CSV table of C-alpha atoms and ligand atoms in Angstrom, one decimal:
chain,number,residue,atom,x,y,z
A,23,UNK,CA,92.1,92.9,47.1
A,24,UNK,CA,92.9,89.2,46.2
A,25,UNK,CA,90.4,86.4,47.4
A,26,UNK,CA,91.9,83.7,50.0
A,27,UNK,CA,90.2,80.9,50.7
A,28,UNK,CA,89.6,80.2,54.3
A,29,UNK,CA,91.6,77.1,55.7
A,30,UNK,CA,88.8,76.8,58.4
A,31,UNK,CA,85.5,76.7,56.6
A,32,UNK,CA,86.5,77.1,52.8
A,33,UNK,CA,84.7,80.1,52.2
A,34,UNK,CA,86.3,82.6,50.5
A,35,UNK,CA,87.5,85.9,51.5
A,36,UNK,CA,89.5,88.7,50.4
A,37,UNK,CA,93.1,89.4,52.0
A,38,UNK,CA,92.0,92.4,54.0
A,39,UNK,CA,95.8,93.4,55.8
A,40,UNK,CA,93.7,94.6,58.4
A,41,UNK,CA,92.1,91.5,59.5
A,42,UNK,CA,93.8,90.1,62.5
A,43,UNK,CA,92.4,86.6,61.7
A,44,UNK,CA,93.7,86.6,58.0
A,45,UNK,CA,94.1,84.0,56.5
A,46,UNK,CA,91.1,82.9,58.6
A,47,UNK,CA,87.6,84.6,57.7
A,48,UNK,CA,87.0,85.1,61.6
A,49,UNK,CA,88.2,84.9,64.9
A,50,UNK,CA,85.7,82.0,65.0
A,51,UNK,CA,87.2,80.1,62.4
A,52,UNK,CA,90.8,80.9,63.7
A,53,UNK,CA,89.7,79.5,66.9
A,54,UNK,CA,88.2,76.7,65.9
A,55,UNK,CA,91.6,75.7,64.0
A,56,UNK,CA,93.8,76.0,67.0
A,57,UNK,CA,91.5,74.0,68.8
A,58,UNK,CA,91.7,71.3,66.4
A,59,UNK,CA,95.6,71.6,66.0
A,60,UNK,CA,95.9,71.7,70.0
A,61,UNK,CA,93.5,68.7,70.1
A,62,UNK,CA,95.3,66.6,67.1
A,63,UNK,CA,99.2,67.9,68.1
A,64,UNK,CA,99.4,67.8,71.7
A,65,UNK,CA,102.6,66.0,73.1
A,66,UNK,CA,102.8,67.4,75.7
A,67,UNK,CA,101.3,66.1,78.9
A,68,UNK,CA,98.4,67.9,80.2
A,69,UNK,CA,98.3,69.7,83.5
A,70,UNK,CA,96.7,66.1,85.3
A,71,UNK,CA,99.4,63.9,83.9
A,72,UNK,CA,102.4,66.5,85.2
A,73,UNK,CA,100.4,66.1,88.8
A,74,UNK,CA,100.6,62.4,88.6
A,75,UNK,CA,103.9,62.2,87.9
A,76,UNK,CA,104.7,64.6,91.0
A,77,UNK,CA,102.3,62.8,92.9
A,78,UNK,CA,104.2,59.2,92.2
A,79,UNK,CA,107.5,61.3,92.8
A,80,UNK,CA,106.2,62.3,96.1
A,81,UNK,CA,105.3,59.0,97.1
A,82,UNK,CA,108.6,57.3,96.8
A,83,UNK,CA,110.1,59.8,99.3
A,84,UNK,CA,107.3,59.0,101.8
B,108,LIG,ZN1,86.2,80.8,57.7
């Protein structure tokens, strides 16, 4: 089995085709990468900047 290096934490693992979370070690680490690609990458407006929008929207019609 070759050895992968984990792109979360470094450590290395072997590329098991039945790990779900390859090339991750663990779910843990794969989570913890989205969260830092969702935190570092977002351009999209979250959920209380789309309501402020609607809300200014709504406001000109009133
Ligand atoms: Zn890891």
């Amino acid at each position: 089995m070759p050895e992968i290096k984990c792109p979360q934490c470094g450590e290395k693992s072997e590329w098991n085709p039945d790990n779900p979370y390859r090339p991750f070690c663990s779910e843990q680490c794969k989570n913890l990468d989205f969260i830092a690609w969702a935190h570092g990458e977002r351009h999209i407006p979250g959920d209380s900047q789309v309501s402020d929008i609607f809300s200014e929207d709504l406001e000109k019609f009133e």
